[in-house]
Coordinates of C-alpha atoms in Angstrom, one line a residue:
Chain A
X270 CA 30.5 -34.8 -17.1
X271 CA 28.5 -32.3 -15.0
X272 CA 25.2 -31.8 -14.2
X273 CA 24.8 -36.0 -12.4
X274 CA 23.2 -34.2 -9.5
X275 CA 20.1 -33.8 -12.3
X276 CA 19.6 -37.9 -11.4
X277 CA 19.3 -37.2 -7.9
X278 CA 15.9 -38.6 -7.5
X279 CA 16.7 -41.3 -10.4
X280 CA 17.2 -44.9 -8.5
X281 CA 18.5 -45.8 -11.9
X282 CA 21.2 -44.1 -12.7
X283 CA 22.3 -43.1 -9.0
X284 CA 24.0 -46.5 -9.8
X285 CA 25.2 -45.6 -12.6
X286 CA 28.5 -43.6 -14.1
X287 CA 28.4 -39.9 -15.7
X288 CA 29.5 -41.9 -19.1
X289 CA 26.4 -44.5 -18.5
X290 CA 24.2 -41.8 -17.8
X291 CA 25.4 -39.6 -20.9
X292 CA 24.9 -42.5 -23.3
X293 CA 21.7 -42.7 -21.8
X294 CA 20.7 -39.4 -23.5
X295 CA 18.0 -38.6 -20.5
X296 CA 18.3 -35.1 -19.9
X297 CA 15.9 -32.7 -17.9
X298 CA 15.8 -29.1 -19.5
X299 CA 17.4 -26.5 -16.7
X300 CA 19.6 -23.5 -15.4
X301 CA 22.5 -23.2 -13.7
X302 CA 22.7 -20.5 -11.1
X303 CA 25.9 -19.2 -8.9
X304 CA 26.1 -18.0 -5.8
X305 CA 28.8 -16.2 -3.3
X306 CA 29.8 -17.0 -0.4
X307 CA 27.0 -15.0 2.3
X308 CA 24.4 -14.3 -0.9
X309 CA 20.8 -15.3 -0.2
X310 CA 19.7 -18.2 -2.4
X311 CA 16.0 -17.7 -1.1
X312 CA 14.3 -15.2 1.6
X313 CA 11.3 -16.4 3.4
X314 CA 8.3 -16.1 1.3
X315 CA 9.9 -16.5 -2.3
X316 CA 7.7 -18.7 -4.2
X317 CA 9.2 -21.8 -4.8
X318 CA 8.9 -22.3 -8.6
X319 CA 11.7 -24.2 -9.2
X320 CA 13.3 -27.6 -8.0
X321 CA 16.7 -26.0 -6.2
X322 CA 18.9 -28.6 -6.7
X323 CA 22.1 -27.8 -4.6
X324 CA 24.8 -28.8 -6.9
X325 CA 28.2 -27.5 -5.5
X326 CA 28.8 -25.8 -2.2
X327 CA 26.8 -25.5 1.2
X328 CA 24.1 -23.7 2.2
X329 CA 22.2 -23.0 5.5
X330 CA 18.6 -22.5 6.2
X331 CA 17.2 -20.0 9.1
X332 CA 14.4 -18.0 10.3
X333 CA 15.4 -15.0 11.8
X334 CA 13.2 -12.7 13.9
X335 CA 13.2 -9.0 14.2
X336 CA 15.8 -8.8 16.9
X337 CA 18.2 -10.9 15.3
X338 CA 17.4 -14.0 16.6
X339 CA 17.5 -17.2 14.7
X340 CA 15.3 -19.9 15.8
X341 CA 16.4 -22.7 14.1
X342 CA 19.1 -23.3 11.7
X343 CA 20.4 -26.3 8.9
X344 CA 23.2 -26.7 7.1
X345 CA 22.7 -28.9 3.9
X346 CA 25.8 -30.3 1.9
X347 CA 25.9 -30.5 -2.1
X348 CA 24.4 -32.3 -3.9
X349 CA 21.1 -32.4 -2.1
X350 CA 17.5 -30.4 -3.1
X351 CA 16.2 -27.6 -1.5
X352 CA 12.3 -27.1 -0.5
X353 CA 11.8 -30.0 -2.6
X354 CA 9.1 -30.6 -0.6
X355 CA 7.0 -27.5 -1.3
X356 CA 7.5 -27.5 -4.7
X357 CA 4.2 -29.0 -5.5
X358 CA 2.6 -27.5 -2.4
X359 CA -1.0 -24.8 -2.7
X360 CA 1.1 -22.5 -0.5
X361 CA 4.9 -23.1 -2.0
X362 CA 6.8 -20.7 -0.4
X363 CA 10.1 -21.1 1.3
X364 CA 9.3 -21.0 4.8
X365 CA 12.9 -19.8 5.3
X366 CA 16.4 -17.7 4.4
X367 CA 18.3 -19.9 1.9
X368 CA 22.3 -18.2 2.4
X369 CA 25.7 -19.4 0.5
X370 CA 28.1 -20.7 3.4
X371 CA 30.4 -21.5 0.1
X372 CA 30.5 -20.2 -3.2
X373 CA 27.9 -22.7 -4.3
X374 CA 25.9 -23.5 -7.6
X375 CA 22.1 -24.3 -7.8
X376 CA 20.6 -26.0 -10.8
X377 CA 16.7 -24.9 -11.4
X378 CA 14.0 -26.9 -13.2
X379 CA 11.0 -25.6 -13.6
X380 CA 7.6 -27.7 -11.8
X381 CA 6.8 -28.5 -15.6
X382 CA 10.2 -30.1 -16.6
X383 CA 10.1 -31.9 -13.4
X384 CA 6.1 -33.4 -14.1
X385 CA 7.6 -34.0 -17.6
X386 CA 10.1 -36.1 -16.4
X387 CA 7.8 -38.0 -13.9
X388 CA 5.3 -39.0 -16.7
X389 CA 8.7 -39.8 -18.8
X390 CA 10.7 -42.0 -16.6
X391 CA 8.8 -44.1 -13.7
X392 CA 12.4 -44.6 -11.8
X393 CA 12.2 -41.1 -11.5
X394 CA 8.7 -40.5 -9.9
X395 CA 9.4 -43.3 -7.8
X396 CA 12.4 -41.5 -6.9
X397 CA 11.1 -38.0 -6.5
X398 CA 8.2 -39.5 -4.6
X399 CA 10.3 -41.6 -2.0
X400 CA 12.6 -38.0 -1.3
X401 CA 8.9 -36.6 -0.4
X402 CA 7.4 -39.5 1.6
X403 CA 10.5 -39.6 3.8
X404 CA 11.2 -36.1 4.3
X405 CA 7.2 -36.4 5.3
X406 CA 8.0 -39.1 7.5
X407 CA 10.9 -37.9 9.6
X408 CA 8.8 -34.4 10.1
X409 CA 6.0 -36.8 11.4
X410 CA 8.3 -39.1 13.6
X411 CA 10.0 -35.8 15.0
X412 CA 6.6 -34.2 15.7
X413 CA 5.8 -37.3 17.8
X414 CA 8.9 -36.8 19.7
X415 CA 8.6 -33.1 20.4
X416 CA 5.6 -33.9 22.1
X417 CA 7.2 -36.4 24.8
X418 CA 7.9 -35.1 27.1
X419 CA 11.4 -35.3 29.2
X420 CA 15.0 -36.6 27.5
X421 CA 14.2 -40.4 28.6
X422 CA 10.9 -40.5 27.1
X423 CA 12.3 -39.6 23.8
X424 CA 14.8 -41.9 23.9
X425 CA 12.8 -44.6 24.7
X426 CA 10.3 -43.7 22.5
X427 CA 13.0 -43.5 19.6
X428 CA 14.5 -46.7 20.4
X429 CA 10.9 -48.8 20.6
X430 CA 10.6 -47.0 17.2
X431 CA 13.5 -48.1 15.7
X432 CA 13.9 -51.4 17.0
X433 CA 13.9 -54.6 14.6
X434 CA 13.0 -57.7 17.0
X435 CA 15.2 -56.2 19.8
X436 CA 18.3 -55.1 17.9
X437 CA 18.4 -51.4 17.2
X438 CA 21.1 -48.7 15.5
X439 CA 20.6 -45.0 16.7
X440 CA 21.3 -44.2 13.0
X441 CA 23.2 -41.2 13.7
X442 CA 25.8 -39.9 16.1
X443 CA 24.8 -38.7 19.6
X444 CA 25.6 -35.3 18.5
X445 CA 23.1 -35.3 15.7
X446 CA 20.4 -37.2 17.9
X447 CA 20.5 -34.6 20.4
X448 CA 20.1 -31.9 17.8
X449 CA 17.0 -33.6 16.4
X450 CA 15.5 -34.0 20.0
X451 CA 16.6 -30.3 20.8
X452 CA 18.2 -31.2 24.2
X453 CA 21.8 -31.4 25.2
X454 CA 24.1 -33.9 23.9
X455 CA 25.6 -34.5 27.3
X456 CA 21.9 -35.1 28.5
X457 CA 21.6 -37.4 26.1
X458 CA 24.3 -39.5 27.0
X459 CA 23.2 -39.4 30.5
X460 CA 19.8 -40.8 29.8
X461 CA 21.2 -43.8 27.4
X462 CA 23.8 -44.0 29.9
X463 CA 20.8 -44.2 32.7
X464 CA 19.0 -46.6 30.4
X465 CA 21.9 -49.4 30.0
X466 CA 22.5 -48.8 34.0
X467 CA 19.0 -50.0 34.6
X468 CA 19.4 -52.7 32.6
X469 CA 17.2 -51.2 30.1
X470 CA 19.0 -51.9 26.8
X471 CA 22.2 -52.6 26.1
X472 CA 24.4 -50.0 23.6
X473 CA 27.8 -49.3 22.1
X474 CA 29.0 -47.6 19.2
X475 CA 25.5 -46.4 17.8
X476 CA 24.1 -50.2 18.0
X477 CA 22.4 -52.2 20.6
X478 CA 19.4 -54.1 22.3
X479 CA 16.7 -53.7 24.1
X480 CA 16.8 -56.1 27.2
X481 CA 13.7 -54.7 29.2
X482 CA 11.0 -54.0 26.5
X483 CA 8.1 -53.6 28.8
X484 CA 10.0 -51.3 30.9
X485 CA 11.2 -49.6 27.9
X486 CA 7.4 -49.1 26.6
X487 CA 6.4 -48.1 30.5
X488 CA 9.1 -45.4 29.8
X489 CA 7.1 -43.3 27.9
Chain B
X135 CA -22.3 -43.7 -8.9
X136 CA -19.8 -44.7 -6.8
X137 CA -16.6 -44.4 -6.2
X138 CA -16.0 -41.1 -7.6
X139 CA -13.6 -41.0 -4.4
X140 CA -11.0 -42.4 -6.6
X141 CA -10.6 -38.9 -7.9
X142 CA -9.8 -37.3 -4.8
X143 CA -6.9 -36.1 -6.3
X144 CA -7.6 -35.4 -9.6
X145 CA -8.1 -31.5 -10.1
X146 CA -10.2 -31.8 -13.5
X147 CA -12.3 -34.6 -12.0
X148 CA -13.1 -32.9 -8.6
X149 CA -15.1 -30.2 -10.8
X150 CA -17.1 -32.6 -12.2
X151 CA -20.1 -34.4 -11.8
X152 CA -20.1 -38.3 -11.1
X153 CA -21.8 -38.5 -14.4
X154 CA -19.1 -36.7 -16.0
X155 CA -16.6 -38.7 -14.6
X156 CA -18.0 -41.7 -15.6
X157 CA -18.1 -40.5 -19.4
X158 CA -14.7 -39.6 -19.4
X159 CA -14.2 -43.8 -18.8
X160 CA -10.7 -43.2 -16.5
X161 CA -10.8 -46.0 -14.1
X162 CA -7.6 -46.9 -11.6
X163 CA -7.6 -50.4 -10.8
X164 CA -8.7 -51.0 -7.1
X165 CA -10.3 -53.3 -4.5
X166 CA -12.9 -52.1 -2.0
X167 CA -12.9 -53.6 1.8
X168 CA -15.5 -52.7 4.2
X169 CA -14.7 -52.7 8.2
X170 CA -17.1 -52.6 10.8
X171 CA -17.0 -50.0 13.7
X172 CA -14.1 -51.2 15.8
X173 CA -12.7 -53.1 13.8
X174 CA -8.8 -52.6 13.2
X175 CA -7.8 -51.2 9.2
X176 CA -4.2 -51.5 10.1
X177 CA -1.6 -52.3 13.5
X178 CA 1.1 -49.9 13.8
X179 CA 3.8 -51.7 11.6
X180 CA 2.0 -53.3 9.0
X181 CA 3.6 -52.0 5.6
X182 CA 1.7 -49.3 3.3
X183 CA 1.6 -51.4 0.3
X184 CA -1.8 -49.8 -1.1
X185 CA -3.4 -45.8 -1.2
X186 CA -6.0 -46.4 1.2
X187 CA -8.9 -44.1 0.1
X188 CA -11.3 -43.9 3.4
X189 CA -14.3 -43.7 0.6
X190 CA -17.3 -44.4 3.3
X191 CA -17.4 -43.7 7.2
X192 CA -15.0 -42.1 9.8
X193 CA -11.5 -44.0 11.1
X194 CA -9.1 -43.2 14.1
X195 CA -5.3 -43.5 14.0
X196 CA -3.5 -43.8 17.5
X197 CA -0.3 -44.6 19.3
X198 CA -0.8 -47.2 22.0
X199 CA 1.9 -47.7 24.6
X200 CA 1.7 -50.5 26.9
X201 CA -0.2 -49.4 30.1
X202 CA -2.8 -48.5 27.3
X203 CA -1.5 -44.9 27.3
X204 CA -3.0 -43.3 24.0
X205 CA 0.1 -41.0 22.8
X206 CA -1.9 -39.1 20.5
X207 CA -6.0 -39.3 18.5
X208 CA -6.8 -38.5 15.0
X209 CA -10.2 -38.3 13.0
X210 CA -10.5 -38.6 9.6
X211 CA -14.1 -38.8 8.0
X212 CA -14.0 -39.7 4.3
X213 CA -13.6 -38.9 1.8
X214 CA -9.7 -39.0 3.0
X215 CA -6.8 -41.2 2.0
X216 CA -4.7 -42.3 5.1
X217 CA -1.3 -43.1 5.0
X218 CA -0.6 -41.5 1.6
X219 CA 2.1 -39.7 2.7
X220 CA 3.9 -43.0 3.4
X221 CA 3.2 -44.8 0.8
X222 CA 6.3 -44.3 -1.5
X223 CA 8.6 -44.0 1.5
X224 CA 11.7 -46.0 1.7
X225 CA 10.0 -46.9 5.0
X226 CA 6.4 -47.6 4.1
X227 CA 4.8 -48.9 7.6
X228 CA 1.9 -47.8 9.2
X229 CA 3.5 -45.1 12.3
X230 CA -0.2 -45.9 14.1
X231 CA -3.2 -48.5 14.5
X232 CA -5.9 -47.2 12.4
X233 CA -9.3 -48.4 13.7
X234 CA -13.0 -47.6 12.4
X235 CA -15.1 -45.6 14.6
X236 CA -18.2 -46.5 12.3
X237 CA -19.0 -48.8 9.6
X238 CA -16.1 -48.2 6.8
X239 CA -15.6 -48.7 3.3
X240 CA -11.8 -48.3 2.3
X241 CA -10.8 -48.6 -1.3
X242 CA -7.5 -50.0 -1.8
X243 CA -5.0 -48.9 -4.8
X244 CA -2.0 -50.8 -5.5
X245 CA 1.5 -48.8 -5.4
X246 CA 2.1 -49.3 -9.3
X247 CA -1.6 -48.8 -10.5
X248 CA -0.8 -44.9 -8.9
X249 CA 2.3 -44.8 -10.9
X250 CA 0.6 -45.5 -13.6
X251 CA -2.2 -42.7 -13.6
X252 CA -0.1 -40.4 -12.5
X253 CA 2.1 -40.9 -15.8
X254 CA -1.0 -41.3 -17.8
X255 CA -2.7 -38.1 -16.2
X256 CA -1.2 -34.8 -15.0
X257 CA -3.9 -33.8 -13.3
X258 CA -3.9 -36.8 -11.3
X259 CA -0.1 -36.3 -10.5
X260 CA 0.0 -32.7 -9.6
X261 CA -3.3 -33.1 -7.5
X262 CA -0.7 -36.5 -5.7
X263 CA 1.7 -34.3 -5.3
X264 CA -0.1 -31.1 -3.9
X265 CA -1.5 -33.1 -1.3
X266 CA 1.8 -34.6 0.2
X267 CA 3.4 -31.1 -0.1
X268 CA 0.9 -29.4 1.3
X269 CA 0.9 -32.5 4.1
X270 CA 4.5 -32.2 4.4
X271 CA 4.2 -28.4 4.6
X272 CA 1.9 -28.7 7.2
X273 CA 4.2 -30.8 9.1
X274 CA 6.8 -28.9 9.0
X275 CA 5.3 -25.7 10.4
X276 CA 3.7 -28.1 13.1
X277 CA 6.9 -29.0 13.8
X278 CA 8.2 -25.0 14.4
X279 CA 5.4 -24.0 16.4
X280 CA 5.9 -26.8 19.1
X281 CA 9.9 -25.5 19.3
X282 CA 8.6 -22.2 20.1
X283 CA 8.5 -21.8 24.3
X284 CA 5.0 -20.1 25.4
X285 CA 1.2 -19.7 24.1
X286 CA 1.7 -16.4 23.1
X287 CA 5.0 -16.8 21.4
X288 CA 3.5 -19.7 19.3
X289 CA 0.3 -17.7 18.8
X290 CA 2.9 -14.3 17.4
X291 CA 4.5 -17.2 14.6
X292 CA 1.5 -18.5 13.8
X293 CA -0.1 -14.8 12.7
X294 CA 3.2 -13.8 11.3
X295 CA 3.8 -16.8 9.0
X296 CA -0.1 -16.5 8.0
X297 CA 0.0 -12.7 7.5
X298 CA -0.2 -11.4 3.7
X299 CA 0.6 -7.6 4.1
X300 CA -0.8 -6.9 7.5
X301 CA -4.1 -9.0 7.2
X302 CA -4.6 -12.3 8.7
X303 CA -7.0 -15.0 8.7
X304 CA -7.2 -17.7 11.8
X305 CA -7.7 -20.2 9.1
X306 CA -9.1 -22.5 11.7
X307 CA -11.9 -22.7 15.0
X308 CA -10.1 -21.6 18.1
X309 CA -10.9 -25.1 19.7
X310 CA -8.7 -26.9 16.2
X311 CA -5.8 -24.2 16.6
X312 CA -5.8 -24.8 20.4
X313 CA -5.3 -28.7 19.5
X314 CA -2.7 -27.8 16.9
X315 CA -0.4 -25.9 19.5
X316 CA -1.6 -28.6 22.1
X317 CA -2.4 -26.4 24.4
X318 CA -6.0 -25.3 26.5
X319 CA -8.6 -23.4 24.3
X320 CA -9.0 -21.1 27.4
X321 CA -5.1 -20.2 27.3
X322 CA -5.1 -19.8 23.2
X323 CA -8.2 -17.2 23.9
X324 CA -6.6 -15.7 26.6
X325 CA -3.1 -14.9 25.0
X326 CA -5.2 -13.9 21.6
X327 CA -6.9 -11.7 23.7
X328 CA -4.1 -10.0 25.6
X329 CA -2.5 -9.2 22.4
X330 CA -5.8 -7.1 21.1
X331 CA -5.0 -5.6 24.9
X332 CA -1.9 -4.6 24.2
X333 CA -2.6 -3.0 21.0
X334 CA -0.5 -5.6 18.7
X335 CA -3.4 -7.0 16.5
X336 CA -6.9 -6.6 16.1
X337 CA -9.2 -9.9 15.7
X338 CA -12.8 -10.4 15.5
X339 CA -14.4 -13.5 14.2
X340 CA -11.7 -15.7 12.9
X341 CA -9.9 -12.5 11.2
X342 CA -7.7 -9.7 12.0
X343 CA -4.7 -7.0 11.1
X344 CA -1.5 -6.6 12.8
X345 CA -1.3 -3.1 14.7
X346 CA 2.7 -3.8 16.0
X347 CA 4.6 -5.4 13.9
X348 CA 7.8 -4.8 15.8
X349 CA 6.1 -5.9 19.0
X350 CA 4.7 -8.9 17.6
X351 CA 8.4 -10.0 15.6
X352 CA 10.0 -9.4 19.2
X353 CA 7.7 -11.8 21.2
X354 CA 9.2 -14.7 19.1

């Protein structure tokens, strides 16, 4: 019954149940690695041969610089693949420190198993190729809002982004918002806060709508 | 002759000549529009339902906000596909207005007729998938360079990450890295040069060695 994370990227049998998926006799040729609590999984510069698929456990990603400083940390949850990204990459190389926060257990295929499978089973490729092209787009979406400047820009910036018509949902909590904008989280609040003062747009529990949307777009 | 653009990604097929290509009689369904200079490909929004391979001419994508403030400019001269990142994204809209800057010729390639070569032809995947990686790659190390504070702390990542051994290459003109951090040309030379000064790296011409290791880890 193990081994469902190997469907990860499979919008076929994601629906379906370990027994559906057994019977379905689809299987993707692979190794099962275990790691300890604090072990590295990956140091910066490894190449990335494999898919890492993180099966059990959690694991966090850093770069750390010579005096010990980490610029930038992520913790990612089981079951969910690592560098999944770079796998097909000119330069694949983790660009950071892969470390156990549990006892945890990876699943490796190799680039070859995984092209195998892509040519094999479209629902996969589509799959595999969705992961990619949003991974790619939320890098690209939280590029653009790096370079606004100022906590309300952002925001607004977000929002206008977001928006269907004028409804919106942030999508995620304040707390994780204000981790992906790099600011404060009581900041954050403040400038929503600000926003709904103004008569900006209106919000509560993660959902609102934009009320003012040319003052909204003069925002940033 | 033409269209040997449709092979953009295809490593076997990039080696060849057009005459080649044609013998080996592997064709991917596709329509061909042509824009003239001004003229809008796509409006931020509109959904990435095709690859569109910039086959002829030279486009820019911007982010318009309403005083007519221009967030951000980018060229692309063809032969380039634009958007492809997107394309199999759960989220598959355009994030700018593409518009030509000359006459254009775009060939258009339907979602499914991509799945289908790239099941048909490895090449054709692997070369797919190389270039999101490497777009995503790019992306992502974009995206650590702005969270760094200071020219010359972005500048001491930057020849770090590139660094095999103690060796480096710029990989890039000055005036494109300088647009890449998005900061002055002048400032970029200036904090390149006051690192030679200080006896942390050498550089002439686009190349270069790092002298202090330690120093140059500590300044990010």
């Amino acid at each position: 019954m193990e081994n469902v994370e190997l469907f990860f990227f499979c919008n076929v049998c994601e629906r379906k149940s370990p027994e559906e998926i057994l019977s379905r006799a689809c299987t993707i040729p692979h190794t099962v690695k275990s790691y300890k609590k604090g072990e590295h999984v990956a140091y910066q510069g490894d190449r990335v041969d494999f898919l890492y698929m993180l099966a059990k456990g959690k694991v966090k990603s850093e770069v750390v610089s010579d005096p010990g400083i980490t610029l930038q940390i992520d913790e990612i949850s089981a079951p969910h693949p690592l560098a999944a990204i770079f796998l097909f990459s000119r330069n694949n190389h983790f660009p950071v420190d892969v470390i156990a926060l549990e006892d945890s257990e990876i699943i490796l295929i190799t680039k070859d198993s995984i092209e195998k499978q892509m040519a094999k089973c479209p629902y996969f490729l589509r799959g595999f190729m969705a992961f990619t092209s949003d991974r790619a787009l939320f890098l690209s979406e939280r590029l653009k809002i790096f370079s606004l400047k100022g906590i309300k820009t952002k925001v607004a910036f977000y929002l206008f982004r977001r928006a269907k018509g004028d409804e919106f949902e942030l999508g995620q909590s304040i707390t994780s918002l204000a981790k992906f904008f790099r600011v404060d989280r009581s900041s954050l609040s403040r400038a929503i806060s600000g926003m709904v003062h103004d008569g900006i747009i209106e919000f509560k529990e993660g959902k609102g709508k934009i009320i003012d949307r040319n003052a909204l777009k003069n925002m940033f």
